Structure formats: C-alpha cells, structure tokens
XYZ file of C-alpha atoms in Angstrom:
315
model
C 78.909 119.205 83.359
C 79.724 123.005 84.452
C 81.362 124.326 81.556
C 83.660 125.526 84.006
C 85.269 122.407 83.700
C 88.928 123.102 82.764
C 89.450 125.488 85.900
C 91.681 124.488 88.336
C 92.797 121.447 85.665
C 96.487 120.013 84.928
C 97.346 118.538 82.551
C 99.036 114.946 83.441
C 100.514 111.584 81.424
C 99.848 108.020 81.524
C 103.278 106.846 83.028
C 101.812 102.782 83.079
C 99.031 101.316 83.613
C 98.603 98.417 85.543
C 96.215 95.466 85.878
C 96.273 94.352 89.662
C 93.275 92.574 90.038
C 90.555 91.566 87.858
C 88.830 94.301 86.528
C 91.230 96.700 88.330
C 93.655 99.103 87.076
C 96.147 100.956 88.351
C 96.539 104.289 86.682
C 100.370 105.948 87.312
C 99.670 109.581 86.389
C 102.957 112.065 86.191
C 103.474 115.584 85.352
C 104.723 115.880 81.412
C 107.651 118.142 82.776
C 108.670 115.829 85.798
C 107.347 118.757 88.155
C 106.337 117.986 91.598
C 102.620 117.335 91.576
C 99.904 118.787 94.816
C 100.505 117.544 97.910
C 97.450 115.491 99.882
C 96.746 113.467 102.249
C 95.047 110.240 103.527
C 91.847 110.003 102.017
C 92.095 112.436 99.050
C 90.574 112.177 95.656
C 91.259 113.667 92.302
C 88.894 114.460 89.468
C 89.971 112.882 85.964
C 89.410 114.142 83.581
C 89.178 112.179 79.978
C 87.633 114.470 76.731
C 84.176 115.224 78.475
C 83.981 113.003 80.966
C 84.889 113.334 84.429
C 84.969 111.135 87.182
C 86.524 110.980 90.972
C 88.967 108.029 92.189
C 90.882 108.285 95.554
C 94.376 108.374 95.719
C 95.945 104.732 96.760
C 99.722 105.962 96.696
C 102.655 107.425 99.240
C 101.513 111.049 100.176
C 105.357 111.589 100.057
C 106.089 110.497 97.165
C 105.012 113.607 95.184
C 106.214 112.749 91.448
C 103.151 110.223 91.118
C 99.105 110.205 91.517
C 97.743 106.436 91.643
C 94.285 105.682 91.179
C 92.626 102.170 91.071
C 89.998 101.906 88.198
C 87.473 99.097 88.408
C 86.098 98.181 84.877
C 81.981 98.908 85.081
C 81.222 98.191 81.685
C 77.517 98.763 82.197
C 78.494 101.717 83.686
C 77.800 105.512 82.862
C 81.539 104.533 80.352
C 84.018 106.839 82.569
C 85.978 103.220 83.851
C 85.834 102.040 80.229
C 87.289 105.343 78.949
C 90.530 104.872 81.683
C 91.077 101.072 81.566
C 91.586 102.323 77.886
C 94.319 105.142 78.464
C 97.163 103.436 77.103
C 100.739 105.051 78.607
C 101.841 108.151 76.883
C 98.125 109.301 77.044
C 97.488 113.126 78.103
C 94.918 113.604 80.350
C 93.151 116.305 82.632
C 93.415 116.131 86.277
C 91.741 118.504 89.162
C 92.297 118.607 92.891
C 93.272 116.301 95.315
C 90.234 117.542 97.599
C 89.865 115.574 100.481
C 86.386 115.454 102.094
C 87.285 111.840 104.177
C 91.017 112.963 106.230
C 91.886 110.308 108.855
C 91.100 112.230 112.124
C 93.428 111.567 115.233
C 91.779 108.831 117.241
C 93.471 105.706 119.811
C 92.501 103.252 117.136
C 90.692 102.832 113.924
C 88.851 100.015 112.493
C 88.706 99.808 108.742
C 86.019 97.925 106.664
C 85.819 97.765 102.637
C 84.231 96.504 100.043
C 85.680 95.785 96.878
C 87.146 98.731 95.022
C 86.759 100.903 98.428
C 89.601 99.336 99.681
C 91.405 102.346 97.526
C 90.907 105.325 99.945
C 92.053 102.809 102.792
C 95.261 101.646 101.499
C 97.216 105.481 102.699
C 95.433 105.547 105.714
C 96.538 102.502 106.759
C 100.170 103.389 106.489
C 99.630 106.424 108.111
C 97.495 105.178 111.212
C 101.223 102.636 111.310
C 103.413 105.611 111.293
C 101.145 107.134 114.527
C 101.787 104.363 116.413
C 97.496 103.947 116.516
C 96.747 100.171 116.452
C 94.220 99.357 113.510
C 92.456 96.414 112.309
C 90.995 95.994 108.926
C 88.300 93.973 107.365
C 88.255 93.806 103.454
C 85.571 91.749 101.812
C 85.424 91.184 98.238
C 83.255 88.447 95.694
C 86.312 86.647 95.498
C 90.655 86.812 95.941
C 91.110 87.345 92.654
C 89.049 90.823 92.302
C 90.345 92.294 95.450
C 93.111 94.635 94.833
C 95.985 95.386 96.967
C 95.110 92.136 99.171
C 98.570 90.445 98.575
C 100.501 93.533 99.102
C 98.231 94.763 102.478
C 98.345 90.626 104.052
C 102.452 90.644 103.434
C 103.126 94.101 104.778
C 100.508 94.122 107.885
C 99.908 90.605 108.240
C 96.926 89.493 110.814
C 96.142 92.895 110.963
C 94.283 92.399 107.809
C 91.188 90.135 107.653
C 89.963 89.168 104.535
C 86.524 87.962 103.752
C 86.267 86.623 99.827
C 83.195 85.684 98.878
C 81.072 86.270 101.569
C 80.067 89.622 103.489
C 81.510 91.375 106.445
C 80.219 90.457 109.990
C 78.722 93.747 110.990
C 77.539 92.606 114.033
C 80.524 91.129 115.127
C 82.515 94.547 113.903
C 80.072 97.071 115.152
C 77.890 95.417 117.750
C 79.586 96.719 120.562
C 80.833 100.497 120.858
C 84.404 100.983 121.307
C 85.987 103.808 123.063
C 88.037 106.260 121.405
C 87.625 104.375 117.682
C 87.326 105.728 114.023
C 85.627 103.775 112.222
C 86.232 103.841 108.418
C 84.319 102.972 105.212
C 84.515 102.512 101.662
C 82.435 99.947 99.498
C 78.996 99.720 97.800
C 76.284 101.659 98.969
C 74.507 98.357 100.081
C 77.570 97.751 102.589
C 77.604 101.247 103.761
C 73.890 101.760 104.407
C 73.942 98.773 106.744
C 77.208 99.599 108.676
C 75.519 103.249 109.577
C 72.837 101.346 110.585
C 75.156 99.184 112.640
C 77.018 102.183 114.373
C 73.742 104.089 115.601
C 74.519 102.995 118.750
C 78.287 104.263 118.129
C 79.689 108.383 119.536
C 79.081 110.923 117.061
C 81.484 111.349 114.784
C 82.920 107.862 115.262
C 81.725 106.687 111.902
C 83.697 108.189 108.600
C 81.915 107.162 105.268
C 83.084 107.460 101.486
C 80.381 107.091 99.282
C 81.116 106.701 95.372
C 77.352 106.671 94.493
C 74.563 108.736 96.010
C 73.164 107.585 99.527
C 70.156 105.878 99.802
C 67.849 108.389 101.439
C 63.911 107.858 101.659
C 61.457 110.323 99.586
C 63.291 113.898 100.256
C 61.329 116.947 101.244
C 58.828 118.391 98.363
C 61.204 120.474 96.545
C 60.104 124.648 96.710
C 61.263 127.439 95.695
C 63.187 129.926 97.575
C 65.616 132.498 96.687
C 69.639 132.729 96.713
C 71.847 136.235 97.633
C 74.683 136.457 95.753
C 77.010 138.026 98.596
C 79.785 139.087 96.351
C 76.835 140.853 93.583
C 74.238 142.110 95.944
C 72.444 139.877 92.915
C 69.375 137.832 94.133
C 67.867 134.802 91.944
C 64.817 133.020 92.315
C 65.295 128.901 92.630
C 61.734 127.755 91.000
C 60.602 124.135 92.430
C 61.225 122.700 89.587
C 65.036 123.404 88.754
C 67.415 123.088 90.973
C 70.111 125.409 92.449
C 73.175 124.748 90.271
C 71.161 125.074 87.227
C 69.855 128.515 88.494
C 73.556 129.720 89.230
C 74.392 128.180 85.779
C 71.771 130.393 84.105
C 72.744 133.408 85.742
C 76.647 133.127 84.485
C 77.770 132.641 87.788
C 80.795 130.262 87.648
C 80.980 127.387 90.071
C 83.286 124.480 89.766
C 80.963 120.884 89.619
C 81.897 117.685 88.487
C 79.445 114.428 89.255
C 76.440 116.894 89.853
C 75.070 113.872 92.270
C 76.298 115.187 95.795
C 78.886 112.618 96.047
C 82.329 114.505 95.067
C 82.335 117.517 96.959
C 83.336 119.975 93.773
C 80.689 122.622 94.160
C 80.547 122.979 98.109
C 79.623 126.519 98.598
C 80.031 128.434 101.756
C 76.654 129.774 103.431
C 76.890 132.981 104.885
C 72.624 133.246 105.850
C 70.035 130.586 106.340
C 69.191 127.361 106.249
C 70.495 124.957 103.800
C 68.104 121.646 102.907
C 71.645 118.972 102.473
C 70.996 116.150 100.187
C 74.170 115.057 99.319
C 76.123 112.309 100.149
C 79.505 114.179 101.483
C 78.885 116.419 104.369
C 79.155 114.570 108.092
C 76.796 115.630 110.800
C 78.109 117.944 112.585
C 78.707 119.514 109.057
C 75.203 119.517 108.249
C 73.949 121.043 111.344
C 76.779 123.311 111.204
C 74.866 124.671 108.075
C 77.969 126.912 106.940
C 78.379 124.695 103.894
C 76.086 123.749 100.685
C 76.853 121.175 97.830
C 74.605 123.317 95.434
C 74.499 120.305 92.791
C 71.908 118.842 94.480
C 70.764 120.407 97.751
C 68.110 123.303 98.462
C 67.065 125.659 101.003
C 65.032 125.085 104.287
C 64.485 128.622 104.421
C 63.019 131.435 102.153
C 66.151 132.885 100.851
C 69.971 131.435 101.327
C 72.971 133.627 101.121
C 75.916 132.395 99.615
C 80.195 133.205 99.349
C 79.392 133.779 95.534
C-alpha cells in the first residue's frame, strides 16, 4: 500500500451496524462532529480504511441524504481479511474513509436494464432510485445462491415490485437478457467476475458503450503483452525514470518519492488513475471503458505499462 495512504482520508464512526442478509452487513458510517459528509452520486465507492488495510465498497444509500455513507460488507472469510476486519467494527468504532470516486455514473439513456450477482446488487440499489426519479423505465434481474443471502431483495420487490426479477439459486438467463440488442439501453453490471465475463460476451453484439461493468476483482484477461521497459516524463519535474521489465510503474514512481494516491494496487479501484499528457499507454486494468482506453488520456499506473518508448505523465 502507497504510504501515501492517509491523504485525502476522514476520519468517520461506526453509527450501527447491521446484518441484512447472511453474510452481509450494513455499515452506517457518520462524521464524529455530525458534519455533512461528500456529496456523490449513483454508482460511487469509498475506500475504507481499517489500521492497514484498505478496501473499496460502493455506496448503497440516498445521495441526498448527506449525514450517512452505507456500505454492504459480505463476510469472505477466506478472503485477503479486509470483510472480516469490518463485519468486526462494532458501533462507536473510528475508522478512515477516502473518496466517494465514482468510475461507474448512471449515464442518461431511454431505459436501463440491471443484472447482479450477489453482493453487486450494492452499486445498483441508488441507481435504481434514480433511473425512477427520471422517469426512464428499468428492469432488473438479481440472482443470488439463495433468498436468504441476497441483500436488499425484500426492500427492492416491496418498493418496485415486478420490476424486480429475482433468480435464487440458479443463474441469470443471459441469453434471454442480452440476446437481442435493444435500442437506446444501458445495460448495468455488478457480480462475480464469472457473471460478468459472460454478460460482455453476451453484449458483443450490443452499441458501444451500451454495456457499464463494475468489477470488484481483476478481469479475466488472456496472457498480457511481454512486459518491457520504457521510460516515464515527469511533466511537472522535467524528471525522467526508467520502468525496467521487471518492476512495474507504480513501484518505479514509488522509488523515485513521487507521491501517488493507490489503494488495491490490482487495477480495479481507480485510486491511482494518472492523466497522460504523451504516448501510448498499455491499460490492464479492470476500470477504464473503451472509449477510455482508446482515448489514451488516462493510466491506472498500479498495474498498466506503456505501448510506447517513453509515456508522459500530469506528475
């Protein structure tokens, strides 16, 4: 973790904790002096931070309501331990907390369709409300191993009724959901990287930029690229570093003293995007869209390299 770690970081209580579905907990975070916290939107994550550990979880709450942060927590106990450390916050607890960021906003479209798995219901559950509030009709699809694990379900069937299809116990229908390319649709993910992988292969046949993925783990990619060095131009030093084959970018920029903000170091958070001012970036992370990536004015330098000799970057 970038010892950077405490910039940018407020310091927030336990309020209550919640269990709303097995394995799940709801985490009501408040500021210690009752001050109003950021505002976000739709979509929106914040880093928590817990001693050492830090780890991402998408706001579920009212965007208006701006005395509160909720988070839903599933319990991974073979885990890397960052859901054992909050299912163990008990209220009263002080704890660290960075952002929101929001690297998956709901995007004005006619309609949406919504699909998640499991605990990726989460980033869904705002979005929902607010695609209501547009007046955009919306159908989700929520599949879970069973009722009982599947939080939010009671609350999301009582409040949008057959708008909501759930599927315990079994998977999602792809082809039924994605076979055939509607106009003027978002479609929306969250779930396990299993789930996800097959619904991009599903929408291939979809418009760009139809498709809008959160990923909590890395994306499944095939071999990358051999990795080789290149060099990186500090823009605000004039300084240039060498990027050897064998270490990778962050740890370069870490060497040199340069201060950049990480968190997961995996490409899946969005911390450390960097803006590119010169060249061509080689993206392997799991956050950047499409059209970002050819775009090529952003980096995540956690994880991803350089297609060309030398890179310039907003550092």
């Amino acid at each position: 973790m970038n010892a950077d770690v405490n910039a940018g970081v407020n310091e927030m209580r336990l309020h209550a904790r919640e269990i709303i579905a097995e394995g799940v907990a709801l985490l009501d975070l408040r500021d210690p002096r009752g001050a109003p916290l950021p505002a976000w939107e739709p979509g929106a994550h914040i880093d928590l931070i817990m001693g050492d550990v830090v780890r991402q979880y998408s706001l579920c709450g009212d965007p208006a309501d701006r005395s509160r942060h909720l988070v839903a927590v599933l319990l991974e106990p073979r885990g890397r331990g960052g859901s054992v450390l909050a299912h163990g916050l008990a209220p009263g607890a002080t704890v660290g907390v960075r952002g929101p960021r929001n690297h998956f906003p709901l995007v004005p479209a006619g309609r949406y369709l919504f699909l998640a798995g499991g605990i990726g219901i989460t980033p869904l559950v705002p979005m929902l409300a607010a695609a209501t509030a547009r007046g955009a009709p919306w159908r989700l699809v929520y599949g879970g191993r069973s009722e009982a694990s599947m939080a939010f379900r009671t609350d999301l069937t009582g409040r949008y009724g057959p708008r909501v299809a759930i599927r315990a116990g079994g998977l999602i229908d792809l082809d039924a959901e994605l076979g055939t390319p509607l106009p003027d649709t978002a479609v929306y993910c969250c779930g396990p990287e299993p789930m996800l992988a097959a619904i991009e292969k599903a929408c291939s046949s979809w418009p760009p930029g139809a498709l809008h993925i959160e990923r909590f783990t890395p994306k499944s990619v095939p071999a990358p690229e051999p990795r080789s060095a290149f060099e990186v131009e500090l823009s605000a030093s004039g300084r240039t570093l060498s990027v050897p084959a064998d270490r990778s970018l962050l740890a370069v920029l870490e060497q040199a003293g340069v201060q950049v903000m990480t968190s997961c170091e995996e490409g899946t958070c969005g911390t450390c995007e960097t803006r590119v001012l010169d060249g061509v970036p080689d993206h392997r992370d799991s956050v950047l869209s499409e059209a970002e990536r050819a775009a090529g004015t952003s980096i995540l330098v956690c994880v991803s390299r350089a297609k060309t000799p030398r890179l310039v970057l907003d550092l």
